[in-house]
Short mmCIF file of C-alpha atoms and ligand atoms in Angstrom, two decimals:
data_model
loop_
_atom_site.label_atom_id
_atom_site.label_comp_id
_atom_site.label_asym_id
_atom_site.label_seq_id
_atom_site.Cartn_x
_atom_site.Cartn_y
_atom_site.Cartn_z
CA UNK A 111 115.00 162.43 139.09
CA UNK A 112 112.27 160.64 137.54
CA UNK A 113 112.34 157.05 136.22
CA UNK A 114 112.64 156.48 132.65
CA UNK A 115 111.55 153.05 130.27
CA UNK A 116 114.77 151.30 128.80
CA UNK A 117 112.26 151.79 125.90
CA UNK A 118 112.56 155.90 126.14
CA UNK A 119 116.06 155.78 126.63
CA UNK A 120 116.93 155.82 122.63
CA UNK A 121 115.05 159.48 122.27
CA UNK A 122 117.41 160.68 125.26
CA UNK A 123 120.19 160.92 123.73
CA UNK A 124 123.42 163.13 125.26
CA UNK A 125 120.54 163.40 128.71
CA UNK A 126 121.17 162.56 132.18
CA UNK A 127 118.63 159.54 132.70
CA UNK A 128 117.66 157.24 135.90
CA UNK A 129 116.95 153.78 134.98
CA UNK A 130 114.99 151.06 137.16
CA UNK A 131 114.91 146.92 136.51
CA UNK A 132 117.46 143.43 136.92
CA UNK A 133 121.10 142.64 135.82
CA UNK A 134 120.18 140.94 132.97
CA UNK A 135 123.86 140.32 132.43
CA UNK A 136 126.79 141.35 133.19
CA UNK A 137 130.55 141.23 131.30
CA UNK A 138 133.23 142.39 133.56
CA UNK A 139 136.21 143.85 130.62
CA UNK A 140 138.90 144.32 133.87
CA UNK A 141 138.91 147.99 133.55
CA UNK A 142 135.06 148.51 132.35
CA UNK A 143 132.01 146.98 133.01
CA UNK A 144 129.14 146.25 131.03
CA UNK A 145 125.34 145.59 132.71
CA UNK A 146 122.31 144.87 130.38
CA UNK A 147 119.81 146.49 132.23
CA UNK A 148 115.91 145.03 132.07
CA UNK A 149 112.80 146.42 133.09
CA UNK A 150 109.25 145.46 131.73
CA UNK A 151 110.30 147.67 128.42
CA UNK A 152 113.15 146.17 126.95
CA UNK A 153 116.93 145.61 127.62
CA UNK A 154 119.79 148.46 127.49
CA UNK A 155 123.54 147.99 127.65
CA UNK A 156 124.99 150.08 130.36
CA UNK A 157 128.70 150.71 130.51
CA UNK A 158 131.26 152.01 133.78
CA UNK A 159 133.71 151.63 135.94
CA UNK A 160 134.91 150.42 139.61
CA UNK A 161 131.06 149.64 139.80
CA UNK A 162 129.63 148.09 143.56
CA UNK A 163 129.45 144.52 143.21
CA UNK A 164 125.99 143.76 141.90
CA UNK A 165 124.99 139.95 140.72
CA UNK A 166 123.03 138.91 137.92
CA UNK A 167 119.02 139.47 137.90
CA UNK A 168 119.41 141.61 141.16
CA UNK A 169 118.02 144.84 141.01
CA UNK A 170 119.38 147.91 140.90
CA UNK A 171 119.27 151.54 139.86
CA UNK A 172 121.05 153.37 137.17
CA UNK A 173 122.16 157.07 136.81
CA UNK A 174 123.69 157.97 133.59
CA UNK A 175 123.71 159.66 130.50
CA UNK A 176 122.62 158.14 127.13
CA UNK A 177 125.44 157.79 124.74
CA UNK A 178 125.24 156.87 120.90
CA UNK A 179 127.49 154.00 119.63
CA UNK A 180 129.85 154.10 117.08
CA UNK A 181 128.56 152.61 114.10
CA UNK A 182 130.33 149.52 114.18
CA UNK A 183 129.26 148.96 117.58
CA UNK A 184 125.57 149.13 117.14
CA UNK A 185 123.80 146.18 118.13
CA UNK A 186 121.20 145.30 115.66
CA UNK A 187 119.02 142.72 117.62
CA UNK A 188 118.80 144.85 120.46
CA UNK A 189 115.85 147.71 119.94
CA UNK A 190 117.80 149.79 122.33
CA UNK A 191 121.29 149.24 120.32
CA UNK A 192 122.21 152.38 119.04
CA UNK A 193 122.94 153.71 122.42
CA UNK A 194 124.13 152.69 126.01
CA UNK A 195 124.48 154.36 129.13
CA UNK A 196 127.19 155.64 130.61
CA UNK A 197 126.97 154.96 134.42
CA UNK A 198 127.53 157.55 136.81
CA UNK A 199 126.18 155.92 139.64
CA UNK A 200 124.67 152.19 140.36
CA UNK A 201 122.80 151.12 143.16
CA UNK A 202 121.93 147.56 144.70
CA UNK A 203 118.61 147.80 145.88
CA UNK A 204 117.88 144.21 145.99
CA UNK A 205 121.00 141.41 145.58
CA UNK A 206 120.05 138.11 143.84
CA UNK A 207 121.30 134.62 144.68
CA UNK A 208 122.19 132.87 141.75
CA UNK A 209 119.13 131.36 140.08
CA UNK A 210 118.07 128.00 140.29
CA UNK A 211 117.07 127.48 137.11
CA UNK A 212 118.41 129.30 133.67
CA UNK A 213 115.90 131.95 132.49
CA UNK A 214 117.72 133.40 129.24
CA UNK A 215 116.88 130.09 127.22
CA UNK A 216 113.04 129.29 126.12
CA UNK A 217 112.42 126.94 129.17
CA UNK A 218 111.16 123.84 127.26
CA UNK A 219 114.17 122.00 128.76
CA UNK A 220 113.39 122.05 132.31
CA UNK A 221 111.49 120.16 134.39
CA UNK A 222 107.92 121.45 135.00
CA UNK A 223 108.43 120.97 139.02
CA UNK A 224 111.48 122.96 138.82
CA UNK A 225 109.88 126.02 136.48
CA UNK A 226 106.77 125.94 139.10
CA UNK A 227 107.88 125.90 142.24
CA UNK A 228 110.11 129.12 140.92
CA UNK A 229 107.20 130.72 138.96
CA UNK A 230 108.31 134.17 139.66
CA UNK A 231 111.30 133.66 137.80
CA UNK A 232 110.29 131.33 135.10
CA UNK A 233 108.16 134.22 134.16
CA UNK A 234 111.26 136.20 134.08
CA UNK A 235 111.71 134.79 130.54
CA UNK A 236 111.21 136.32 127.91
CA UNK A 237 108.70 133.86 126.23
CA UNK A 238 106.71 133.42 129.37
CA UNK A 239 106.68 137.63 129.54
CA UNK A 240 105.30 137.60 125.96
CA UNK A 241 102.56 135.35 126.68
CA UNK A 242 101.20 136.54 129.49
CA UNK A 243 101.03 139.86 127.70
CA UNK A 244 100.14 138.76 124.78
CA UNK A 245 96.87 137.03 126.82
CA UNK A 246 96.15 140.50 128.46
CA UNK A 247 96.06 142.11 125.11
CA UNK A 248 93.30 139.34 124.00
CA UNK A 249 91.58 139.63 126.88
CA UNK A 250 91.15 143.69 126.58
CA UNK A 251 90.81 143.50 123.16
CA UNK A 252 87.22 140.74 123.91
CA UNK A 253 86.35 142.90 126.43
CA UNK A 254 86.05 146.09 124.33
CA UNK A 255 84.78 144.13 121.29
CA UNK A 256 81.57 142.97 123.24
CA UNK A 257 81.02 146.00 125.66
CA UNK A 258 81.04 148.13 122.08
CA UNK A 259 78.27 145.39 121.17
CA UNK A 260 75.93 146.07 123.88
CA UNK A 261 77.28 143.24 125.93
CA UNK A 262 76.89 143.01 129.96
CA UNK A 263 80.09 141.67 131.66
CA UNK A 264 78.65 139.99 134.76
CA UNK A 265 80.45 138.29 137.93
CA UNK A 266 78.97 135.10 139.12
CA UNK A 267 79.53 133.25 142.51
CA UNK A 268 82.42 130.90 143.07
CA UNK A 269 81.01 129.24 146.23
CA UNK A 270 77.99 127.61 144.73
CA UNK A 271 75.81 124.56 144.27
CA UNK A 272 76.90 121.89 141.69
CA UNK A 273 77.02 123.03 137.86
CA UNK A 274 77.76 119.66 136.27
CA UNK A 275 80.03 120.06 132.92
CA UNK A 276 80.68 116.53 133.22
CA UNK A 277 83.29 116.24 135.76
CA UNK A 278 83.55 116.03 139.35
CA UNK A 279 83.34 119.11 141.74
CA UNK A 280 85.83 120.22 144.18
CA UNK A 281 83.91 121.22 147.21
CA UNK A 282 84.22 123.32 150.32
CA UNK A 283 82.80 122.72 153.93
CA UNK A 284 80.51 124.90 154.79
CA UNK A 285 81.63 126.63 158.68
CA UNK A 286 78.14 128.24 159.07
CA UNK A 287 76.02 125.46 158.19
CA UNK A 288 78.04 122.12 159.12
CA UNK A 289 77.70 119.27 157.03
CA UNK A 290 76.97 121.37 154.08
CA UNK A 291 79.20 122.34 151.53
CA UNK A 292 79.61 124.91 148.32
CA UNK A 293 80.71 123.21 145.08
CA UNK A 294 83.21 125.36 142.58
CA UNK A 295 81.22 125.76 139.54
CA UNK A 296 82.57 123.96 136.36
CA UNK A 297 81.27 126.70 134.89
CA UNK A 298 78.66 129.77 135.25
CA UNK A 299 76.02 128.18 132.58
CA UNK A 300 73.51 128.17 135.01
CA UNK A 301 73.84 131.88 135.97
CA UNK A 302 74.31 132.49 132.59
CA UNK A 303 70.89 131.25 131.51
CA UNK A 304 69.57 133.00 134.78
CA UNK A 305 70.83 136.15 133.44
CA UNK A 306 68.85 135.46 130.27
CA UNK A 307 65.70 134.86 131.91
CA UNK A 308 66.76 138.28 134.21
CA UNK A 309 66.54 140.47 131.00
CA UNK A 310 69.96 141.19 130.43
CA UNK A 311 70.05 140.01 126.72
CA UNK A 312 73.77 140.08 126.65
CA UNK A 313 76.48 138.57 128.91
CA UNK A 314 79.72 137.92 128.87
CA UNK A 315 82.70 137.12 131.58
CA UNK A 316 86.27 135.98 132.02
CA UNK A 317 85.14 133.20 133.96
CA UNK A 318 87.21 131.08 135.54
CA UNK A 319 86.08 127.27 136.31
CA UNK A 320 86.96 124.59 138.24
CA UNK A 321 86.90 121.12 137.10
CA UNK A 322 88.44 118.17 138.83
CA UNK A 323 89.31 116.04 136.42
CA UNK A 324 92.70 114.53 134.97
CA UNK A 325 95.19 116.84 133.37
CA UNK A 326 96.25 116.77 129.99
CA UNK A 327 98.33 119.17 127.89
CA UNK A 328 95.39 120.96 126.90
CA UNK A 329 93.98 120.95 130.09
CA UNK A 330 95.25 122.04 133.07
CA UNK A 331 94.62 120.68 136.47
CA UNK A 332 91.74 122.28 138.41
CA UNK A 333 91.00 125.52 136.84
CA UNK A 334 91.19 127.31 133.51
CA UNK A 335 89.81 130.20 132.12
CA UNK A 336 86.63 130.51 129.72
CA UNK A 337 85.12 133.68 127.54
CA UNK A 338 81.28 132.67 128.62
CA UNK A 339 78.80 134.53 126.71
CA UNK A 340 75.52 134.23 126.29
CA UNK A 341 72.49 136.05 124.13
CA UNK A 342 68.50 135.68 124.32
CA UNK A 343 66.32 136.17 121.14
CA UNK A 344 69.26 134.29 118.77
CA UNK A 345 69.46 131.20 116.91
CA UNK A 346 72.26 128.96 116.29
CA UNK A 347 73.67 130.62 113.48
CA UNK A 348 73.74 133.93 115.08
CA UNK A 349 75.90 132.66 117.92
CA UNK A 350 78.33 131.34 115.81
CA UNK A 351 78.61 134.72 113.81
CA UNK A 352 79.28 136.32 116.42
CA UNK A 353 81.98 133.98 117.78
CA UNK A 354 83.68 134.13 114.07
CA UNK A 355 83.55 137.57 113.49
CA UNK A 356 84.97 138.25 117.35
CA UNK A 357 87.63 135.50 116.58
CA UNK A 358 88.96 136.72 113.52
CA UNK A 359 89.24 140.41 113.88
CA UNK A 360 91.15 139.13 117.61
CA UNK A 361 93.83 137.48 115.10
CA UNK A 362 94.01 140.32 112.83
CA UNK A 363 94.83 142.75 115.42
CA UNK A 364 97.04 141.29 118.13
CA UNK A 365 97.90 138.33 116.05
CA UNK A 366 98.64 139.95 113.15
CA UNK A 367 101.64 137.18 111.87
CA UNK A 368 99.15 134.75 112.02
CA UNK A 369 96.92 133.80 108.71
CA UNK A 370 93.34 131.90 108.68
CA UNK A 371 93.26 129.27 106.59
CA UNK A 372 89.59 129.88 105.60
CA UNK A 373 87.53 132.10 106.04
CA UNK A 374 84.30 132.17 106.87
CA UNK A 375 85.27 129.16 108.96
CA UNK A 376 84.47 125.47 107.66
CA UNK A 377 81.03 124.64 109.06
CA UNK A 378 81.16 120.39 109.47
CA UNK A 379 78.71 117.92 110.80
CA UNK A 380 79.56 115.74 113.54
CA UNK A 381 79.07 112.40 111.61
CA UNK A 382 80.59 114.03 108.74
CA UNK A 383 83.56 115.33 110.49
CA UNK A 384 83.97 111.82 112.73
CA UNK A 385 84.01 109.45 109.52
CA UNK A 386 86.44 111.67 107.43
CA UNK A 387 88.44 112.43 110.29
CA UNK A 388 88.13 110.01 112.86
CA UNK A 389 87.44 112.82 115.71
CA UNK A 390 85.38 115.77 116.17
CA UNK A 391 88.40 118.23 116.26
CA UNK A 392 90.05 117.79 113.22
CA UNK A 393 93.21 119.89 112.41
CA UNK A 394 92.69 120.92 108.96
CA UNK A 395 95.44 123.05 108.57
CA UNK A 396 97.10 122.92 105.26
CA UNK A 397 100.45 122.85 106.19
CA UNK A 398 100.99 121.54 109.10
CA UNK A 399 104.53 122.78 109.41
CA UNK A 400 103.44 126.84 109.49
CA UNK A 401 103.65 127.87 112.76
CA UNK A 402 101.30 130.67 111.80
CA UNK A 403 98.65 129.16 110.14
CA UNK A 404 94.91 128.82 111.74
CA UNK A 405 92.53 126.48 110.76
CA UNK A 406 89.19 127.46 112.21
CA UNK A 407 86.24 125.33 111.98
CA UNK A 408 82.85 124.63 113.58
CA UNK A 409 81.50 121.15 114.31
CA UNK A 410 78.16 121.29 114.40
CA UNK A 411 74.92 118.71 114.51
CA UNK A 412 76.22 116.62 117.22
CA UNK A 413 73.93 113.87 118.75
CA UNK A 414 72.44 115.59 121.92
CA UNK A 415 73.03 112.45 124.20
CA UNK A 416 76.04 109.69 123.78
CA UNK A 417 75.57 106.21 125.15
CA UNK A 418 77.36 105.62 128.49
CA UNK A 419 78.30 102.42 130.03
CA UNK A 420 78.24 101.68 134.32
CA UNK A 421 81.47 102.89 134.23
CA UNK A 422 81.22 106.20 132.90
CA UNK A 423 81.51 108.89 135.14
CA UNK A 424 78.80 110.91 134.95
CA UNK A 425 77.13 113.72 137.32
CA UNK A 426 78.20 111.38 140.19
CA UNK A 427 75.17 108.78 139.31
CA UNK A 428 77.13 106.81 136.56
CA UNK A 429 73.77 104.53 136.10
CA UNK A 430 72.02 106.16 133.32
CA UNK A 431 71.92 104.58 130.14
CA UNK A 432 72.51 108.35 128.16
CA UNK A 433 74.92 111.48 129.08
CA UNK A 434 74.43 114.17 127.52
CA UNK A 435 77.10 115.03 124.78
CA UNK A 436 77.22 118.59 125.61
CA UNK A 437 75.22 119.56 128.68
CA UNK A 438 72.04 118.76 130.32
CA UNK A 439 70.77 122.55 129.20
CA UNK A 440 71.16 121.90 125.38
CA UNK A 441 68.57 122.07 123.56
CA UNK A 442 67.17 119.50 121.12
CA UNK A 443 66.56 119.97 117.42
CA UNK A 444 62.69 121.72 117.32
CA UNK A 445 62.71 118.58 114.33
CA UNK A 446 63.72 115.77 116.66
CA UNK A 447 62.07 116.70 119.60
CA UNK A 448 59.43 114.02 119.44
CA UNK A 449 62.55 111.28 119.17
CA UNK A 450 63.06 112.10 122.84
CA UNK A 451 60.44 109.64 123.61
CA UNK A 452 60.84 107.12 120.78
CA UNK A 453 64.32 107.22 120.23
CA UNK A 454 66.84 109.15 121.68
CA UNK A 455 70.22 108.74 120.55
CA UNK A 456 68.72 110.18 116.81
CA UNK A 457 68.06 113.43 118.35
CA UNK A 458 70.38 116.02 117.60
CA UNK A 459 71.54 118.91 119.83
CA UNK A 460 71.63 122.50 119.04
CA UNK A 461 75.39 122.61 119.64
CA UNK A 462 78.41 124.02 118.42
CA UNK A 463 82.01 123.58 119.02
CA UNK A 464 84.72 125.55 117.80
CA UNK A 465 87.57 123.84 116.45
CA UNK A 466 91.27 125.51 115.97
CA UNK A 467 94.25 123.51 114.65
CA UNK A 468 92.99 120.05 116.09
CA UNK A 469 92.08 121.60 119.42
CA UNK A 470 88.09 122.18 120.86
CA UNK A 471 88.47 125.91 121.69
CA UNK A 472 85.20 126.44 122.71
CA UNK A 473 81.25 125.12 122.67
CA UNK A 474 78.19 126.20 123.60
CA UNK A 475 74.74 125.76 122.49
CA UNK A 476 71.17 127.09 121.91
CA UNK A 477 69.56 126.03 125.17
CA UNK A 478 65.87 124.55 126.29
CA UNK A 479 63.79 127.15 127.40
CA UNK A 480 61.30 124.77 128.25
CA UNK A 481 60.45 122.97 131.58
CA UNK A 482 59.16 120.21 130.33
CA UNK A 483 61.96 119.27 127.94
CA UNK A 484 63.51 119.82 130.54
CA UNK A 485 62.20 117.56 132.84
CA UNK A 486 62.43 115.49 129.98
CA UNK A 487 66.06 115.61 129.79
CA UNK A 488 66.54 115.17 132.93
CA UNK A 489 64.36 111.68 132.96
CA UNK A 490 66.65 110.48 130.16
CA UNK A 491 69.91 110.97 131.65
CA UNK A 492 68.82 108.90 134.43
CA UNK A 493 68.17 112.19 137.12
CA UNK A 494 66.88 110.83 140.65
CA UNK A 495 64.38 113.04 142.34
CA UNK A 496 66.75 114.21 144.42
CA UNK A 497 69.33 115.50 141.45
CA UNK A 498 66.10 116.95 140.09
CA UNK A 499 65.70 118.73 143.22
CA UNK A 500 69.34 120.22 142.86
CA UNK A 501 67.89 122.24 139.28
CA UNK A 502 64.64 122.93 140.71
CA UNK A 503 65.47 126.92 140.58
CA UNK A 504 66.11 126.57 137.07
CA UNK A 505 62.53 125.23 136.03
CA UNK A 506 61.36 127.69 138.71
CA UNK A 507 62.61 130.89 136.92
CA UNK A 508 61.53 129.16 133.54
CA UNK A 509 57.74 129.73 134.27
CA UNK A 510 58.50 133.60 135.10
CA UNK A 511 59.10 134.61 131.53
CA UNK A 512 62.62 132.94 129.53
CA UNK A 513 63.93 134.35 126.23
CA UNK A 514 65.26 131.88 123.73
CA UNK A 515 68.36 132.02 124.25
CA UNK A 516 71.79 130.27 123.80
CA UNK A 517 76.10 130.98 123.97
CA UNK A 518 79.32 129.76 123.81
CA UNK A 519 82.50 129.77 126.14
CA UNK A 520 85.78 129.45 124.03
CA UNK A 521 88.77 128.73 126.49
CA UNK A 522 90.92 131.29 126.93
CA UNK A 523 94.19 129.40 127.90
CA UNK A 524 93.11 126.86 125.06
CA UNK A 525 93.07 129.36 122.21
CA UNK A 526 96.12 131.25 123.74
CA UNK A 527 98.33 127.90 123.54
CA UNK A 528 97.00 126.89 120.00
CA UNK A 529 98.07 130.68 118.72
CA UNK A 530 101.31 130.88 120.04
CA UNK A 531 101.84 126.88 119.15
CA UNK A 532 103.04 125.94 122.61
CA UNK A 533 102.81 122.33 123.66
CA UNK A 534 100.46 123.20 126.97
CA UNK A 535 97.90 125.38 128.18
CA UNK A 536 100.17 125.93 131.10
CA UNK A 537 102.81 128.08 128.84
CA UNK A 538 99.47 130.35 128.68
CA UNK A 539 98.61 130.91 132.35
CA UNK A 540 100.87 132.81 135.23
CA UNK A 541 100.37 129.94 137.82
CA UNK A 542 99.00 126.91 136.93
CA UNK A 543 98.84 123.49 138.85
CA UNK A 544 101.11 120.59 138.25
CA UNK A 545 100.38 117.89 136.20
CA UNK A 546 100.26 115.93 139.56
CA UNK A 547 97.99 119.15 140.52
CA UNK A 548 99.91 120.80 143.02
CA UNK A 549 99.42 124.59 142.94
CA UNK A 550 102.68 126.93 141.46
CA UNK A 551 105.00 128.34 143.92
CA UNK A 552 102.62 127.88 147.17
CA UNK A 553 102.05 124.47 146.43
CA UNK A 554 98.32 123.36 147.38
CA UNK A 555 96.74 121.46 148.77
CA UNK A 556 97.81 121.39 152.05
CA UNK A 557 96.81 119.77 155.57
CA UNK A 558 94.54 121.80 157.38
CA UNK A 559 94.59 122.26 161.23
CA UNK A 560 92.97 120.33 163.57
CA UNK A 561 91.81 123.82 164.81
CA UNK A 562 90.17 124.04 161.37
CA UNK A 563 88.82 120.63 160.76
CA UNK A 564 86.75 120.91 164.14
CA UNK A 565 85.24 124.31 163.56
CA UNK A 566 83.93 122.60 160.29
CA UNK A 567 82.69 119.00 162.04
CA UNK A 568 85.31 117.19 159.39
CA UNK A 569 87.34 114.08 160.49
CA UNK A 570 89.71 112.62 157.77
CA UNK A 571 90.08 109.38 157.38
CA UNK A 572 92.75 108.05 155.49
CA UNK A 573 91.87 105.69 152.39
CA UNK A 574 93.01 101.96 152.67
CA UNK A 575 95.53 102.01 149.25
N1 LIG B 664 79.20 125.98 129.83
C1 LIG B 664 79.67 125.40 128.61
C2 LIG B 664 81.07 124.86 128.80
O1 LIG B 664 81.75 125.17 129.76
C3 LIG B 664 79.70 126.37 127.48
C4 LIG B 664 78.38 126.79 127.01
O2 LIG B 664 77.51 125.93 126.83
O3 LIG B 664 78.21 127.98 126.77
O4 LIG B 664 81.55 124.12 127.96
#
C-alpha cells in the first residue's frame, strides 16, 4: 500500500490508508487508545485497541481507515480534525527513549547547550520546523526572482586567500604545500568583482561566510549565510532598487501577515540618521509592539573610512590611522575623490546598508574600478607592501577591461530572525554554533591526531593563560 500525507488523509474519507511519521502523543483511555500521528504534513488523531507498546516520538506505521467525527468531537485547531483513523494495524519501526528535552512547547525556556547538542530534536518543534521552512521558501523564492532577471548564480571557493570584511580569518593548513594555509573567505566580494570584470554582468549566490569574530544575538559564531549579488554598468541607486523591489515582493508573498511600514523605503544619511538616532540602524517602526510590522530603510552617504585607534583590530595590521567603514573595495564619491589626498575622513563612500526593524540586514556598495584609487586606498588604510601583494590579482584583472560595477549581500539568517521576530539568528539556521562557538550536535572543534598534525608540519603549543 502506498504512503499517504496526514495532510491527504481528510479527502480519504471511509478508505483504507497507510500512514508514516512519530507518536506525537499518546492517551491511553484503558480500553482504547489514542496516537497523534506526525509526519512533515501535519498531525492526525489515530484511535484502537490492544495496540503494541509504542512510546512517544518513536516511529511507527499506521494501517487504517479514515473515519469522520461526530460533530461534537471535531477538533477545531487541528487541520486534520474532522476525521481520525481507525487503526487496524501499528507498527514500531523505530522505539524512542524518552526525550531529553520537551519539544511540544516553543523552546525559549531551555538552555541553548541543551537544545544544541540535541538539534535533531529541537528541530522537532514545531516553531523550529516553521522556520527552517519558512527560510527555504525565501531562499527559492530569491532564487527564481533573480534567475527570471537575467541573474548568474555562481559558486565561489571556500579554501581561499584572505577576503578581509573586517574580522579575523579562520584558516586551514595546507597538507600539499606545508607551512601554507587557505583562509575561509568572510565573504566572496572579491570573486564577486572578478566575476564583473569576467563579463558576467549579473551574479548572485547563497553564500555562506566565515567570520571569526565574537557572537552576538544577531550574529552567530563562525558562519552565516549572505544573498551576495553583484551587477556591472549600475549606479548606486539602481542597486538599491533592485534590493527594494526583491525585498518587498519576498514579504508580500511568503510573508504575507507581515505589513511595510513605508514604502518605497526611507532613504537616510549617515550623519542624519546618527544625530537623530544615535546609530546607523535605527528601528523606525511605528509601533513597536506589532509583531508584524517592517520598517525598511536605507542608510546611505556613510564616510568611506572611520578613524581607528592602535587597538582596533583591523586586517591583522591594527597600525593604520583609517579603516575603512565598509570595505577596502568601496568606492569613493566621483565628488570627493580629490579629498583622498587632502583630507580623508570628508570623503564619502558609495555605500548602502539596509536597515530592518533596528537590525543591518545587508550592505554593499558601488565599488572602485580603478587601480590607482585603489592603490590609493590601500596607502590610506595603512597596507604594507606585502598586504598589497595579497590584492595584487585584483589590480591585475583591473587593467584587462572592468565594468563599473557594484552589489549588496543582505544576510539571510539576519532578515529571517527580524521577520519572524525571534531573539537570535540561531532560531533561523538548522545548526548553528554556540555562543561559546562550539558546533551543534557534533560539537567542533576538536583535537586533531598527532597522525594529522605531522602530515601538516603543525606543533601546538599551548598558550601561557
Ligand atoms: N561583501 C560585503 C559584506 O559581506 C557586501 C558587499 O559589499 O556586497 O558585507
Amino acid at each position: 500500500m502506498e504512503r499517504t500525507l496526514v495532510k491527504d488523509t481528510v479527502s480519504k474519507v471511509d478508505q483504507e490508508i497507510l500512514l508514516k511519521g512519530w507518536v506525537a502523543s499518546i492517551r491511553d483511555h484503558g480500553k482504547i487508545t489514542f496516537i497523534d500521528l506526525r509526519d512533515r504534513s501535519g498531525i492526525v488523531q489515530c484511535v484502537g485497541q490492544n495496540l503494541p507498546k509504542v512510546t512517544p516520538e518513536s516511529v511507527i506505521e499506521i494501517k487504517g481507515k479514515v473515519a469522520k467525527r461526530p460533530g461534537k468531537l471535531v477538533n477545531k485547531d487541528l487541520e486534520t480534525g474532522e476525521i481520525e483513523l481507525q487503526i487496524n494495524e501499528l507498527k514500531v519501526i523505530s522505539l524512542s527513549k524518552e526525550l531529553p528535552l520537551p519539544i511540544d512547547t516553543d523552546g525559549y525556556e531551555i538552555g541553548e547547550e541543551t537544545r544544541l547538542k540535541y538539534r535533531y530534536l529541537d528541530i522537532r518543534r514545531p516553531r523550529m520546523t516553521r522556520n527552517l521552512r519558512v527560510r527555504s521558501k525565501a531562499a527559492m523564492f530569491i532564487r527564481n526572482w533573480l534567475i527570471e532577471r537575467d541573474f548568474v548564480e555562481v559558486e565561489t571557493p571556500i579554501l581561499t586567500k584572505t577576503t578581509p570584511e573586517g574580522a579575523r580569518d579562520f584558516l586551514v593548513p595546507s597538507r600539499l604545500q606545508l607551512g601554507k594555509f587557505y583562509a575561509l573567505p568572510q565573504s566572496p566580494q572579491q570573486y564577486k568583482q572578478l566575476l564583473m570584470v569576467a563579463g558576467l554582468e549579473r551574479y548572485f549566490q547563497i553564500a555562506r561566510c566565515f567570520r571569526d569574530e565574537d557572537p552576538r544575538a544577531d550574529r552567530a559564531y563562525g558562519e552565516f549565510t549572505q544573498l551576495d549579488l553583484e551587477m556591472s554598468f549600475v549606479e548606486q541607486e539602481d542597486i538599491l532598487q533592485l534590493a527594494e523591489s526583491l525585498f518587498i515582493e519576498l514579504v508580500e508573498k511568503i510573508f504575507s501577515d507581515k505589513h511595510i511600514t513605508q514604502k518605497p523605503w526611507p532613504r537616510l544619511s549617515h550623519k542624519e540618521v546618527v544625530e537623530k538616532y544615535g546609530t546607523d540602524k535605527p528601528d523606525l517602526r511605528k509601533d513597536k509592539n506589532d509583531p508584524n510590522e517592517l520598517a525598511f530603510a536605507w542608510t546611505l552617504d556613510f564616510p568611506l573610512f572611520t578613524e581607528q585607534s592602535d587597538k582596533d583590530f583591523f586586517y591583522g595590521s591594527g597600525k593604520a590611522k583609517f579603516a575603512p567603514s565598509h570595505h577596502m573595495f568601496t568606492a569613493p564619491h566621483p565628488d570627493d575623490v580629490s579629498l583622498l589626498d587632502s583630507d580623508p575622513t570628508k570623503v564619502r563612500g558609495l555605500q548602502h546598508d539596509m536597515v530592518l526593524n533596528g537590525f543591518e540586514v545587508g550592505g554593499g556598495s558601488i565599488r572602485i574600478h580603478d587601480a590607482g584609487v585603489q592603490q590609493k586606498v590601500f596607502d590610506l588604510i595603512g597596507f604594507s607592501e606585502e598586504q598589497k601583494h595579497q590584492f595584487e590579482h585584483m589590480l591585475t584583472a583591473f587593467t584587462y577591461g572592468v565594468p563599473p560595477h557594484g552589489g549588496i549581500a543582505p544576510g539571510i539568517d539576519r532578515f529571517i530572525m527580524t521577520v519572524l521576530g525571534e531573539p537570535s539568528v540561531r532560531e533561523a539556521m538548522a545548526f548553528p554554533a554556540t555562543a561559546g562557538g562550539a558546533t551543534a550536535v557534533v560539537n567542533a572543534p576538536s583535537e586533531a591526531t598527532e597522525e594529522q598534525l605531522e602530515e601538516l608540519g603543525i606543533k601546538i603549543t599551548k598558550k601561557e593563560k
